[in-house]
Coordinates of C-alpha atoms in Angstrom, one line a residue:
R1 CA 126.5 123.4 105.9
L2 CA 129.6 123.4 103.8
L3 CA 131.6 121.5 106.4
L4 CA 132.6 118.0 105.3
A5 CA 132.7 116.8 108.9
V6 CA 131.2 117.9 112.2
P7 CA 132.8 117.1 115.6
V8 CA 130.8 115.2 118.2
V9 CA 131.7 114.1 121.7
V10 CA 130.4 110.8 123.1
A11 CA 128.3 111.6 126.2
G12 CA 127.2 108.2 127.7
D13 CA 127.9 104.6 128.1
S14 CA 125.6 103.2 125.4
M15 CA 128.4 102.3 123.0
R16 CA 130.9 100.7 125.5
P17 CA 133.3 99.1 124.9
T18 CA 133.6 100.5 121.4
L19 CA 133.3 104.1 122.5
R20 CA 133.7 105.7 125.9
P21 CA 132.3 109.0 127.3
G22 CA 134.5 111.8 126.2
D23 CA 135.7 110.2 123.0
R24 CA 135.9 112.7 120.2
L25 CA 134.5 111.7 116.8
W26 CA 133.8 113.3 113.4
V27 CA 130.5 112.9 111.6
D28 CA 131.1 112.5 107.9
R29 CA 128.2 114.5 106.5
H30 CA 128.6 113.6 102.8
T31 CA 129.3 109.9 102.5
L32 CA 125.6 108.9 102.7
R33 CA 124.8 111.1 99.8
W34 CA 126.8 108.7 97.5
R35 CA 126.1 105.3 99.2
S36 CA 123.6 103.5 101.4
P37 CA 124.2 103.1 105.1
R38 CA 125.8 99.7 105.9
R39 CA 125.0 97.2 108.6
G40 CA 127.5 97.4 111.5
E41 CA 128.5 101.0 110.7
L42 CA 128.5 103.6 113.5
V43 CA 126.4 106.6 112.6
V44 CA 124.8 109.7 114.1
G45 CA 121.1 109.6 114.1
L46 CA 118.5 112.2 115.1
P47 CA 115.4 110.7 116.8
R48 CA 112.1 112.3 115.6
S49 CA 110.8 112.5 119.2
R50 CA 113.9 114.3 120.5
P51 CA 114.6 117.4 118.3
G52 CA 118.2 118.5 118.5
L53 CA 119.5 115.2 120.1
W54 CA 122.3 113.5 118.2
I55 CA 122.9 109.9 119.1
V56 CA 125.8 107.7 118.1
K57 CA 124.6 104.1 117.4
R58 CA 125.4 101.1 115.3
I59 CA 123.2 100.2 112.3
V60 CA 121.7 96.7 112.8
G61 CA 118.6 96.6 110.7
L62 CA 118.4 97.6 107.0
P63 CA 115.4 98.5 104.9
G64 CA 112.9 95.7 104.3
E65 CA 114.2 93.4 107.0
C66 CA 112.6 91.5 109.9
V67 CA 114.8 92.2 112.9
E68 CA 114.3 90.2 116.1
L69 CA 115.9 90.8 119.5
H70 CA 115.6 87.9 121.9
R71 CA 117.7 87.6 125.1
D72 CA 121.3 88.2 123.9
C73 CA 120.7 87.5 120.2
V74 CA 119.8 89.7 117.2
S75 CA 118.4 87.9 114.1
I76 CA 117.9 89.3 110.7
N77 CA 115.2 87.5 108.7
G78 CA 115.6 84.5 111.0
V79 CA 119.4 84.3 110.8
P80 CA 121.4 85.2 113.9
L81 CA 123.6 88.2 113.4
A82 CA 127.3 87.9 114.2
E83 CA 128.3 90.9 116.3
P84 CA 132.1 90.7 116.9
Y85 CA 132.2 94.3 118.2
L86 CA 130.3 93.3 121.3
A87 CA 132.3 92.5 124.5
G88 CA 130.1 89.5 125.2
P89 CA 126.5 88.5 125.6
T90 CA 124.2 91.5 126.0
A91 CA 121.4 91.5 128.4
L92 CA 118.1 92.5 126.7
I93 CA 114.9 93.1 128.6
G94 CA 112.0 91.5 126.7
C95 CA 111.8 90.6 123.1
F96 CA 111.4 93.0 120.2
T97 CA 110.4 92.4 116.5
W98 CA 110.4 95.0 113.8
R99 CA 109.8 94.9 110.1
T100 CA 111.6 97.9 108.7
G101 CA 110.1 99.9 105.9
P102 CA 111.7 100.7 102.5
D103 CA 113.6 103.7 104.0
E104 CA 114.1 102.6 107.6
Y105 CA 117.1 101.6 109.7
L106 CA 117.3 100.1 113.2
L107 CA 120.1 101.5 115.4
L108 CA 121.3 99.8 118.6
G109 CA 124.0 100.7 121.1
D110 CA 126.8 98.2 121.7
N111 CA 126.0 98.3 125.5
R112 CA 122.4 97.2 125.0
A113 CA 121.5 97.3 128.7
E114 CA 122.4 101.0 128.9
S115 CA 121.3 102.3 125.5
D116 CA 118.4 104.4 124.3
D117 CA 118.2 103.4 120.7
S118 CA 115.6 102.1 118.2
R119 CA 114.0 100.1 121.0
L120 CA 112.9 103.5 122.5
Y121 CA 112.9 105.8 119.4
G122 CA 111.8 103.3 116.7
P123 CA 113.3 103.0 113.3
F124 CA 115.3 105.9 111.7
S125 CA 114.5 107.0 108.2
R126 CA 117.5 107.7 106.0
D127 CA 117.0 111.4 106.2
R128 CA 117.4 111.1 110.1
L129 CA 121.0 109.7 109.7
R130 CA 123.6 112.4 109.7
G131 CA 126.4 110.2 108.6
P132 CA 129.0 107.7 109.7
V133 CA 131.5 108.6 112.5
R134 CA 135.3 108.6 112.3
R135 CA 137.8 108.8 115.1

């Protein structure tokens, strides 16, 4: 618990092209004690439904927002979100709409077609975010 950072290894394709399987990262365990998580930041989250599973995803939705996913577009409170980190349009199956609670974040993978993220696990409360990742 005294460690400032914990190593993690990327296991799947859900964050391509940003991260690849086998990439080694560090989870900064203390940053989120002093500041709020930021949109666009890569973090490690722990889904409530999968104890022990650590997933690396990107924060898309912040507390108190209406987040809509439709085809290849994410909108925040009706405004399309610029996502320069994506390789191109992302294929989404179906449409999703969430209104996050006062302590909830939506996490999505950059490779949306291959990602188990908030679309499967739901929103992540702040206490389920272990911290931002560093290379």
